[in-house]
JSON list of N, CA and C in Angstrom, two decimals:
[
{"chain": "A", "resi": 1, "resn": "UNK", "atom": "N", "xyz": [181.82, 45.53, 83.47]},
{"chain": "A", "resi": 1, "resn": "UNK", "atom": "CA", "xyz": [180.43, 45.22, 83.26]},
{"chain": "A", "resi": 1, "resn": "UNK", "atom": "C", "xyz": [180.03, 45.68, 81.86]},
{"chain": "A", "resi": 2, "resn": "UNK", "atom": "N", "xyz": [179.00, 44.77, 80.89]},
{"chain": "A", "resi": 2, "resn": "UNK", "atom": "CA", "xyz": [178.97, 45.26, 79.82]},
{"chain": "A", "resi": 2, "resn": "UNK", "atom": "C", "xyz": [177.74, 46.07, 79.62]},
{"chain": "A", "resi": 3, "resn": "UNK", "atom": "N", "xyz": [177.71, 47.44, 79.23]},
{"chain": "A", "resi": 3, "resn": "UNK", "atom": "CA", "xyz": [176.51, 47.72, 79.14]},
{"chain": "A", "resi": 3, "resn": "UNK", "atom": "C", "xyz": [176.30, 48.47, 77.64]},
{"chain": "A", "resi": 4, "resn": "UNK", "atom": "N", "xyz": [175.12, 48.71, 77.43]},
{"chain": "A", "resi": 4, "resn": "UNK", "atom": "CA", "xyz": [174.68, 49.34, 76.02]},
{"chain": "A", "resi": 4, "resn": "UNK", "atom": "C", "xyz": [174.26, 50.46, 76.40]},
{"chain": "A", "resi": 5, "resn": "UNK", "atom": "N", "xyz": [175.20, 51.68, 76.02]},
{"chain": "A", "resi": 5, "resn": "UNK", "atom": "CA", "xyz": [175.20, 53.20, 75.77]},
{"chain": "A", "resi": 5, "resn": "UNK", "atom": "C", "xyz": [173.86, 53.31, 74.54]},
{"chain": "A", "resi": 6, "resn": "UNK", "atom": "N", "xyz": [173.15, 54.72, 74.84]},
{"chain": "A", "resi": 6, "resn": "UNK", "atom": "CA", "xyz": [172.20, 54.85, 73.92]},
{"chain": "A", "resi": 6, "resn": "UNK", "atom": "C", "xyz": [172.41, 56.48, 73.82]},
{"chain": "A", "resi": 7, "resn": "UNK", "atom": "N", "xyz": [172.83, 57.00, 73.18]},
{"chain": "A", "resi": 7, "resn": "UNK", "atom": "CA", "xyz": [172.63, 58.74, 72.66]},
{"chain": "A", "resi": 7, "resn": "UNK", "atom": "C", "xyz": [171.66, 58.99, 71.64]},
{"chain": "A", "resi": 8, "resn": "UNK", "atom": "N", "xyz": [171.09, 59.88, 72.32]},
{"chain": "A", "resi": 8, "resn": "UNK", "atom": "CA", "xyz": [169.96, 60.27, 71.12]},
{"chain": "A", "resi": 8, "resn": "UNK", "atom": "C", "xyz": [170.15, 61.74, 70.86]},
{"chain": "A", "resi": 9, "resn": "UNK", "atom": "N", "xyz": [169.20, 61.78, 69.75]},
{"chain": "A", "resi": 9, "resn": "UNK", "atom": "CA", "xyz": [169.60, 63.62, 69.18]},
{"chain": "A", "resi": 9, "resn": "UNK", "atom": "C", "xyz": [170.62, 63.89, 68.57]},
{"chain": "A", "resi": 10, "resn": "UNK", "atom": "N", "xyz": [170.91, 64.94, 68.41]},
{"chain": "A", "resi": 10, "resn": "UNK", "atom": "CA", "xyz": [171.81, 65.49, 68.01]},
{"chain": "A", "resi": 10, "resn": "UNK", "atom": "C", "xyz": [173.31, 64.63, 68.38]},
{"chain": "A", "resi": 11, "resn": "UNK", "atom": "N", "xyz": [173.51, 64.47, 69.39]},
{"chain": "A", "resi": 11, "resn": "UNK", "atom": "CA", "xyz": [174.76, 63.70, 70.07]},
{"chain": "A", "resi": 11, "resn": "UNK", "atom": "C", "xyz": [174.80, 62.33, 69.51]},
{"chain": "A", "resi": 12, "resn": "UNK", "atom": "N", "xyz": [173.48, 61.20, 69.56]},
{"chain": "A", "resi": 12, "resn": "UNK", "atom": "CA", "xyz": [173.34, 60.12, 68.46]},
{"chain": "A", "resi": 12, "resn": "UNK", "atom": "C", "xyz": [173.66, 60.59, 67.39]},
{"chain": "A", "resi": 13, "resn": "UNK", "atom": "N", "xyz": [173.44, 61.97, 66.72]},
{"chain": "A", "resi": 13, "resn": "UNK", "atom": "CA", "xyz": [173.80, 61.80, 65.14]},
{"chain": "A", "resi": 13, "resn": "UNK", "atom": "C", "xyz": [175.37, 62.00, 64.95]},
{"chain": "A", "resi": 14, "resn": "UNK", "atom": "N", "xyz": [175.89, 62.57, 66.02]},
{"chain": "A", "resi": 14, "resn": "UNK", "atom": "CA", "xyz": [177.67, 62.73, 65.62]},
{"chain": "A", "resi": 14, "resn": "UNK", "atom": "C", "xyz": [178.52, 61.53, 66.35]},
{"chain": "A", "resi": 15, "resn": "UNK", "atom": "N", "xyz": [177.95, 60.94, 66.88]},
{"chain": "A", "resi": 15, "resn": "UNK", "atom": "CA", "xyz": [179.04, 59.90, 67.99]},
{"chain": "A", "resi": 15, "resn": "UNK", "atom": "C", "xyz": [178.54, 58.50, 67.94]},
{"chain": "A", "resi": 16, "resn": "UNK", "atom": "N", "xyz": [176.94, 58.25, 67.28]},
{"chain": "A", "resi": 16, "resn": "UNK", "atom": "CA", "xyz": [176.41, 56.76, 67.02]},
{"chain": "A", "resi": 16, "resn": "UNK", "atom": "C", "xyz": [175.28, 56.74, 68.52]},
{"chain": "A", "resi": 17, "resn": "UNK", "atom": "N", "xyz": [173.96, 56.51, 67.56]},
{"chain": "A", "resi": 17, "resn": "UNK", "atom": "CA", "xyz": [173.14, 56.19, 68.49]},
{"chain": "A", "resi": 17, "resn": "UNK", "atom": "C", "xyz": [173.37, 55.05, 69.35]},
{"chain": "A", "resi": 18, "resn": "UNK", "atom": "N", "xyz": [174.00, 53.65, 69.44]},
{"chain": "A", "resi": 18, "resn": "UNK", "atom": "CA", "xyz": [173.83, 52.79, 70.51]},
{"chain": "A", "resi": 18, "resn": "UNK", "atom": "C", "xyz": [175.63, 52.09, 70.30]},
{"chain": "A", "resi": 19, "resn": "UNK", "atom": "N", "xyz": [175.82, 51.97, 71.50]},
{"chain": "A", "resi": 19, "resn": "UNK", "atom": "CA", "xyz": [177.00, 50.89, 71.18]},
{"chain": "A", "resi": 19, "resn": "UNK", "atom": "C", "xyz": [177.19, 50.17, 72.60]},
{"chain": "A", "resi": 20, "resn": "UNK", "atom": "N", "xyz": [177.33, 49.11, 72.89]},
{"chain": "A", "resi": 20, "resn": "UNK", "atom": "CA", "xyz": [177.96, 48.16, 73.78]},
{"chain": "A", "resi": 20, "resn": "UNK", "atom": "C", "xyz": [179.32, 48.31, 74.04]},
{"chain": "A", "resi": 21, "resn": "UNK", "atom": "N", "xyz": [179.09, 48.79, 75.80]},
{"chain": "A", "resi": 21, "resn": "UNK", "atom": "CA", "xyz": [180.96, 48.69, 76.11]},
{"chain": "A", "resi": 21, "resn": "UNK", "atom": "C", "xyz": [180.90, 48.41, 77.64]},
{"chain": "A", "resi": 22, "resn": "UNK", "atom": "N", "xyz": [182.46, 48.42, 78.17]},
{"chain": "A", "resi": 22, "resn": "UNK", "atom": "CA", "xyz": [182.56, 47.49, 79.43]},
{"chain": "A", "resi": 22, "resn": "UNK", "atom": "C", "xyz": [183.01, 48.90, 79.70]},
{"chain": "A", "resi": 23, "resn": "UNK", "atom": "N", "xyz": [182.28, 49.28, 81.05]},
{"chain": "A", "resi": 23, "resn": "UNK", "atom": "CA", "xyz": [182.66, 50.32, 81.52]},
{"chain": "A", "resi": 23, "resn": "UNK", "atom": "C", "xyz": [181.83, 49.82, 82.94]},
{"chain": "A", "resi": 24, "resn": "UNK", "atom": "N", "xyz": [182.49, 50.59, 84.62]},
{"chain": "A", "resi": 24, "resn": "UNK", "atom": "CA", "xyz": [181.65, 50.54, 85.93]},
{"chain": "A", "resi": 24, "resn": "UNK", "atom": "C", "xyz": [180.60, 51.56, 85.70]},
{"chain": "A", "resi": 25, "resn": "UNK", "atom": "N", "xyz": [180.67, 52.48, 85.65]},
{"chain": "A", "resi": 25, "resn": "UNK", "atom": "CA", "xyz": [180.22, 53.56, 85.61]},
{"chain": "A", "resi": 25, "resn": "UNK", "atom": "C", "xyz": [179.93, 54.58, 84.13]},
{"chain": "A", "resi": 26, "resn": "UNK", "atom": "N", "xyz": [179.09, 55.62, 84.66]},
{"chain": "A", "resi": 26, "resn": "UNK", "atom": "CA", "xyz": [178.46, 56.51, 83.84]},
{"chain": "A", "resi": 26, "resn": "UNK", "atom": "C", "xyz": [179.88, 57.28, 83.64]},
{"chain": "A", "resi": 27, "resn": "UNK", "atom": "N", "xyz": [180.88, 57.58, 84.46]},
{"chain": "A", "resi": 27, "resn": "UNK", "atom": "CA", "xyz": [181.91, 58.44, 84.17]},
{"chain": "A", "resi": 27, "resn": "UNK", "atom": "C", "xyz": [182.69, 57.20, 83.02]},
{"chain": "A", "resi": 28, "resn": "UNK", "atom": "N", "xyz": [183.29, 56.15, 83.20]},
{"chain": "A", "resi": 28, "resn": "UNK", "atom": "CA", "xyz": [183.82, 55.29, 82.37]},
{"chain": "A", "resi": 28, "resn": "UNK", "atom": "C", "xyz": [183.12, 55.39, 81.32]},
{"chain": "A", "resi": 29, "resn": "UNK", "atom": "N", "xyz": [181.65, 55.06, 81.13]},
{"chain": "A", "resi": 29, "resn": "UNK", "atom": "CA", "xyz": [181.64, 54.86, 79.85]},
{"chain": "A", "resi": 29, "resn": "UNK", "atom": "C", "xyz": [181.67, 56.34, 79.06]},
{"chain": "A", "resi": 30, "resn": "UNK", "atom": "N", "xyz": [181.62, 57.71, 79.42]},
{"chain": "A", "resi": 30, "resn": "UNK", "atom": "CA", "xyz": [181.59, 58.82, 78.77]},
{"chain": "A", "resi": 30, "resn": "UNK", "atom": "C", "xyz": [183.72, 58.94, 78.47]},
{"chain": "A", "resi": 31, "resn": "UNK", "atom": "N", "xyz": [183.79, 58.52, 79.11]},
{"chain": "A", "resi": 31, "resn": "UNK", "atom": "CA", "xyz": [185.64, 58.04, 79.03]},
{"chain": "A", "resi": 31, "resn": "UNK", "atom": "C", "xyz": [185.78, 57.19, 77.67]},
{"chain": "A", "resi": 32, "resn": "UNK", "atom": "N", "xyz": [185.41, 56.35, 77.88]},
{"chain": "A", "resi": 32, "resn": "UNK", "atom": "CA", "xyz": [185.43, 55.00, 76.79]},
{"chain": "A", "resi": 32, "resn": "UNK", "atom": "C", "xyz": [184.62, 55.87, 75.15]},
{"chain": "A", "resi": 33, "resn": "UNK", "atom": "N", "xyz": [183.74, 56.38, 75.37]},
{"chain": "A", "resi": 33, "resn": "UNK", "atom": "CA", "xyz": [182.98, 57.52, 74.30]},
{"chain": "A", "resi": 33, "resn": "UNK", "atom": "C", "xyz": [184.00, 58.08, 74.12]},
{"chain": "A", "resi": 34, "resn": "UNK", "atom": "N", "xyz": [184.25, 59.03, 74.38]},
{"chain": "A", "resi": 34, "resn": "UNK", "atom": "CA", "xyz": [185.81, 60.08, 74.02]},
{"chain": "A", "resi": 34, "resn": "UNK", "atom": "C", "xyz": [186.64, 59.78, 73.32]},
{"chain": "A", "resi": 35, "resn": "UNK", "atom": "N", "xyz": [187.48, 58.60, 74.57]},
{"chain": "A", "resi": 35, "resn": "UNK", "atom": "CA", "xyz": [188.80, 57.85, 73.44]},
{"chain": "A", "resi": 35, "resn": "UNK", "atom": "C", "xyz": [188.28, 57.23, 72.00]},
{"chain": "A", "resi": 36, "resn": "UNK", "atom": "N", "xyz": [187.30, 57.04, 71.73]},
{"chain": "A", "resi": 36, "resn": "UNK", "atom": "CA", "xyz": [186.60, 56.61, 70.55]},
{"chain": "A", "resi": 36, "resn": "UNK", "atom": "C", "xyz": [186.26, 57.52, 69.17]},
{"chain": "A", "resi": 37, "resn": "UNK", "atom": "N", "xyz": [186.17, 57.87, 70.11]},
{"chain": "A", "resi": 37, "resn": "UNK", "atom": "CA", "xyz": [185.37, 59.58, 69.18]},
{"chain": "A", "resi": 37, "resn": "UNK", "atom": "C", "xyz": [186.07, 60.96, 69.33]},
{"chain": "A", "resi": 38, "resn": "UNK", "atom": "N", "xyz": [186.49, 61.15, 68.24]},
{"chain": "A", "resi": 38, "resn": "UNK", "atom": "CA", "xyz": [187.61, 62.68, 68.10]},
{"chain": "A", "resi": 38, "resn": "UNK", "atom": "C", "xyz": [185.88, 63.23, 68.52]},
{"chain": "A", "resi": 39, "resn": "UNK", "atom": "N", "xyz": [186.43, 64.33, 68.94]},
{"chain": "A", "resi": 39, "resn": "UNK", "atom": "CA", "xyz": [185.78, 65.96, 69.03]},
{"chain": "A", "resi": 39, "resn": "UNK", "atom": "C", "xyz": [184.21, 65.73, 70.68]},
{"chain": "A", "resi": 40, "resn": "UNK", "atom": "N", "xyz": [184.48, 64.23, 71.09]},
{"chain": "A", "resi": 40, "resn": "UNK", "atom": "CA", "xyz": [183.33, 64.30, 72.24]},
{"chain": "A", "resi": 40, "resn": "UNK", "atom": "C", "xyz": [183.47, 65.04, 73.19]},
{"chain": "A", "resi": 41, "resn": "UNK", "atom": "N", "xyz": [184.49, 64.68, 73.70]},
{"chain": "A", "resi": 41, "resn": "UNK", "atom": "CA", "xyz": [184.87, 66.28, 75.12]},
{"chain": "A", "resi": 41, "resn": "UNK", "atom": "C", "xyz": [184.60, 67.35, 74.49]},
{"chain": "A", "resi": 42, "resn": "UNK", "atom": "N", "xyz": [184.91, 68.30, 73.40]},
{"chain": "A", "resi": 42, "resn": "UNK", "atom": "CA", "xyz": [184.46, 69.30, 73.49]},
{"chain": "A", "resi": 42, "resn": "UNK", "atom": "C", "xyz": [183.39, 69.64, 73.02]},
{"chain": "A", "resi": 43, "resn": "UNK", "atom": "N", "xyz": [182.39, 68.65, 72.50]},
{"chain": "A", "resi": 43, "resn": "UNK", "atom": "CA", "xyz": [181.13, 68.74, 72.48]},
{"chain": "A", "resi": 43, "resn": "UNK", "atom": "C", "xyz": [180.54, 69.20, 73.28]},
{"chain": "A", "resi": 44, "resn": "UNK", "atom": "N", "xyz": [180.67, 67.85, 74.27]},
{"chain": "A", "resi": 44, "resn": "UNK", "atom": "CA", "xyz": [180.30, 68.32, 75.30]},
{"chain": "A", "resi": 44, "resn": "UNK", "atom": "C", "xyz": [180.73, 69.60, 76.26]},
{"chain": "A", "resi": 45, "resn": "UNK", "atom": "N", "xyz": [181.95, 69.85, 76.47]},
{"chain": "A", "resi": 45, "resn": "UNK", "atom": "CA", "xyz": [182.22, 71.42, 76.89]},
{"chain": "A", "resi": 45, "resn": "UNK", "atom": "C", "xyz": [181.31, 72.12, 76.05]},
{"chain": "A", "resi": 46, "resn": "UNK", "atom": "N", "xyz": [181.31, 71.83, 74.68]},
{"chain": "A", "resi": 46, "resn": "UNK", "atom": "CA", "xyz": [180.23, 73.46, 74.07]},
{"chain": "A", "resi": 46, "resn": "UNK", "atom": "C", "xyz": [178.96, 73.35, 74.80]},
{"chain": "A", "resi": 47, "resn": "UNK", "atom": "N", "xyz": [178.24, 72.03, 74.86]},
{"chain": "A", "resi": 47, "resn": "UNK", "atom": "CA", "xyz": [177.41, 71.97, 75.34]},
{"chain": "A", "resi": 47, "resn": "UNK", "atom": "C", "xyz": [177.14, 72.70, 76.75]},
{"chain": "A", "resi": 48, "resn": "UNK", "atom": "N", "xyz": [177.91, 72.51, 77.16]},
{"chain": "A", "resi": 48, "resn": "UNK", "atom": "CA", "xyz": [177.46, 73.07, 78.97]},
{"chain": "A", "resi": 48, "resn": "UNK", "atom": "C", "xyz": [178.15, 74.24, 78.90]},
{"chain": "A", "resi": 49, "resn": "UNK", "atom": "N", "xyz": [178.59, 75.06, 78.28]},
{"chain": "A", "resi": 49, "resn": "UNK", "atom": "CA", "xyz": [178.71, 76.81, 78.03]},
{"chain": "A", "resi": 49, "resn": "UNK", "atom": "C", "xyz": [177.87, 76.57, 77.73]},
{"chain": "A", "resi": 50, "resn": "UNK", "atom": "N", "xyz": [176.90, 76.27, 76.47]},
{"chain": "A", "resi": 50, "resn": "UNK", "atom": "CA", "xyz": [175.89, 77.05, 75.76]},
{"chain": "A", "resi": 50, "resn": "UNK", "atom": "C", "xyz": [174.90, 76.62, 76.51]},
{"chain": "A", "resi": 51, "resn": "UNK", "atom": "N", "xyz": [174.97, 76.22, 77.94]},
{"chain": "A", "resi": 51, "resn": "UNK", "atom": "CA", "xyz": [173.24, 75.76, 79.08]},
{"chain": "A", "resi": 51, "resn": "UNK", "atom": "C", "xyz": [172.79, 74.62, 78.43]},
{"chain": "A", "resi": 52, "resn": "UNK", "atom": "N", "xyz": [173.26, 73.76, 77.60]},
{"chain": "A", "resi": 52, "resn": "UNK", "atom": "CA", "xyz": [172.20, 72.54, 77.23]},
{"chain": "A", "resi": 52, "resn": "UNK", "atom": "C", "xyz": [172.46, 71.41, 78.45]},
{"chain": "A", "resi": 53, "resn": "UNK", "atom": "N", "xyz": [171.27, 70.68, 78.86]},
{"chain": "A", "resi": 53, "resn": "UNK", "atom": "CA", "xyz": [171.35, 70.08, 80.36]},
{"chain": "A", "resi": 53, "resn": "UNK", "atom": "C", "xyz": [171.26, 68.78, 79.16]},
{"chain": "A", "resi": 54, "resn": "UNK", "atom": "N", "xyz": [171.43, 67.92, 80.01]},
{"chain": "A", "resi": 54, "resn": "UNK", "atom": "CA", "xyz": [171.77, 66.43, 79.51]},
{"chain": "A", "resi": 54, "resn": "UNK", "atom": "C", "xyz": [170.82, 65.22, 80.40]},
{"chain": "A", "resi": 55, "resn": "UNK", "atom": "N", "xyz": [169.91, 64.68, 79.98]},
{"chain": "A", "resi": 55, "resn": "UNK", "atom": "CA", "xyz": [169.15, 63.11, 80.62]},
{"chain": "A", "resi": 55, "resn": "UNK", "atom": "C", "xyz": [170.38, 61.79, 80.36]},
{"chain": "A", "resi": 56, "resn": "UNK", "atom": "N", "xyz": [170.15, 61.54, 81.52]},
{"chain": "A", "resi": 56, "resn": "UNK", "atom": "CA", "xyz": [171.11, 60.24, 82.25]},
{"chain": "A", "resi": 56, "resn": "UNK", "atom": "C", "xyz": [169.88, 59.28, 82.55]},
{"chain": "A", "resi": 57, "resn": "UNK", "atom": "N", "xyz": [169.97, 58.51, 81.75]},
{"chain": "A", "resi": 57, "resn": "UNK", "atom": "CA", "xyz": [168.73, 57.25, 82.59]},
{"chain": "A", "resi": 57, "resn": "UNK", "atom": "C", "xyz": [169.80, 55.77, 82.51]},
{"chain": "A", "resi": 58, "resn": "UNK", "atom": "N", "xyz": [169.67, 55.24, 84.09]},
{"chain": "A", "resi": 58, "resn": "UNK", "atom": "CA", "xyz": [170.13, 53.86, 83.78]},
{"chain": "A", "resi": 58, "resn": "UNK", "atom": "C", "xyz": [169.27, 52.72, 84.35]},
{"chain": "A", "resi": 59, "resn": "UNK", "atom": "N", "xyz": [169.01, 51.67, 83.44]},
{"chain": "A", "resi": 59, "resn": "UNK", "atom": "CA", "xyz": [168.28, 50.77, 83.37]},
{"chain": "A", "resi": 59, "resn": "UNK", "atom": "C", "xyz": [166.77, 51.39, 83.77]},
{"chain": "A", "resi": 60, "resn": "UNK", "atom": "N", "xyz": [166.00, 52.41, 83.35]},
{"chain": "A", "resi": 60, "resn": "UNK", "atom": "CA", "xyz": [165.06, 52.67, 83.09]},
{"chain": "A", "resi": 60, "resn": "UNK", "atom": "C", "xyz": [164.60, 53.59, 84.07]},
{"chain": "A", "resi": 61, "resn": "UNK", "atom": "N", "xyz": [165.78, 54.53, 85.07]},
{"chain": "A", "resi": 61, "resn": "UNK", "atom": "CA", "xyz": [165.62, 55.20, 86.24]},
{"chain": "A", "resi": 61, "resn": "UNK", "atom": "C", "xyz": [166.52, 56.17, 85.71]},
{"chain": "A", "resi": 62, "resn": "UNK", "atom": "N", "xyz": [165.56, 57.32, 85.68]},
{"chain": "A", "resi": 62, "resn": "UNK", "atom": "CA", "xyz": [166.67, 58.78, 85.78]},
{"chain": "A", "resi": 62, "resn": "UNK", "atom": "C", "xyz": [167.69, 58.99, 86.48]},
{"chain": "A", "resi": 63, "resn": "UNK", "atom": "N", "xyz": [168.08, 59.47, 86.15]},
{"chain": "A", "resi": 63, "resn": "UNK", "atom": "CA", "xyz": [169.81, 60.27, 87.76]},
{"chain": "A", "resi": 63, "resn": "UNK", "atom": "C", "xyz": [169.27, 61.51, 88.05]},
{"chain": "A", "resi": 64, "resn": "UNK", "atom": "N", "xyz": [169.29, 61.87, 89.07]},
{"chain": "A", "resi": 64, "resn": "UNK", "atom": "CA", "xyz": [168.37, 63.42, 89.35]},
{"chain": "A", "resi": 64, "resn": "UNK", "atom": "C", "xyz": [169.53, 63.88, 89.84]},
{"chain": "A", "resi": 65, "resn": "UNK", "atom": "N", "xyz": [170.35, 63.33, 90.43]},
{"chain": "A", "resi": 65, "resn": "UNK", "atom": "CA", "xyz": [171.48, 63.71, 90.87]},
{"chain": "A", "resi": 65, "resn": "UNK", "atom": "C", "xyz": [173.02, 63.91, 90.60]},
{"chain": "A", "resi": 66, "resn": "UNK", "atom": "N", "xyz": [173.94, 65.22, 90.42]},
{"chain": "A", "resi": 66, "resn": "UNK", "atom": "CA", "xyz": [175.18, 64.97, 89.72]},
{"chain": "A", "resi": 66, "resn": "UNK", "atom": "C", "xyz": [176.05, 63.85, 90.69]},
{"chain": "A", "resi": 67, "resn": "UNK", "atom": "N", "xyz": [175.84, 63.32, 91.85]},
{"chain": "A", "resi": 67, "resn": "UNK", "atom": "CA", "xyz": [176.23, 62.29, 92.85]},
{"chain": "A", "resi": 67, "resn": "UNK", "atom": "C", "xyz": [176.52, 61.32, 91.65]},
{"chain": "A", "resi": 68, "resn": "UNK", "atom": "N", "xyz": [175.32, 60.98, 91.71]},
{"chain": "A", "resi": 68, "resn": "UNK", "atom": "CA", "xyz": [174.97, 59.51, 91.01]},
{"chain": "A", "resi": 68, "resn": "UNK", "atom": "C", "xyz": [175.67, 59.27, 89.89]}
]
């Protein structure tokens, strides 16, 4: 399925605010981000040691849930 990834902040400024990719899921496309981008996994690892929480919205609905 093709969808358009959007990062903003800080994470838009090192990895590219928007890009289009074929991924099912929120886990695929953070997969598909990675293999793309040296240094995203451990961004993100620094990120969640250092407590920074992360917004997930798809198609205009939050994820409240790590399920989802």
């Amino acid at each position: 399925m093709e969808r358009t990834l959007y990062l903003e902040g800080e994470m838009g400024e090192k990895f590219g605010y928007c890009t289009v990719i074929h991924a099912e899921s929120i886990q695929g496309a953070l997969k598909l981000v990675d293999v793309n981008n040296t240094g995203f996994r451990q961004y993100l690892e620094a990120c969640v040691e250092n407590g920074v929480d992360f917004h997930v919205d798809v198609a205009g609905n939050e994820l409240e849930y790590e399920d989802e």
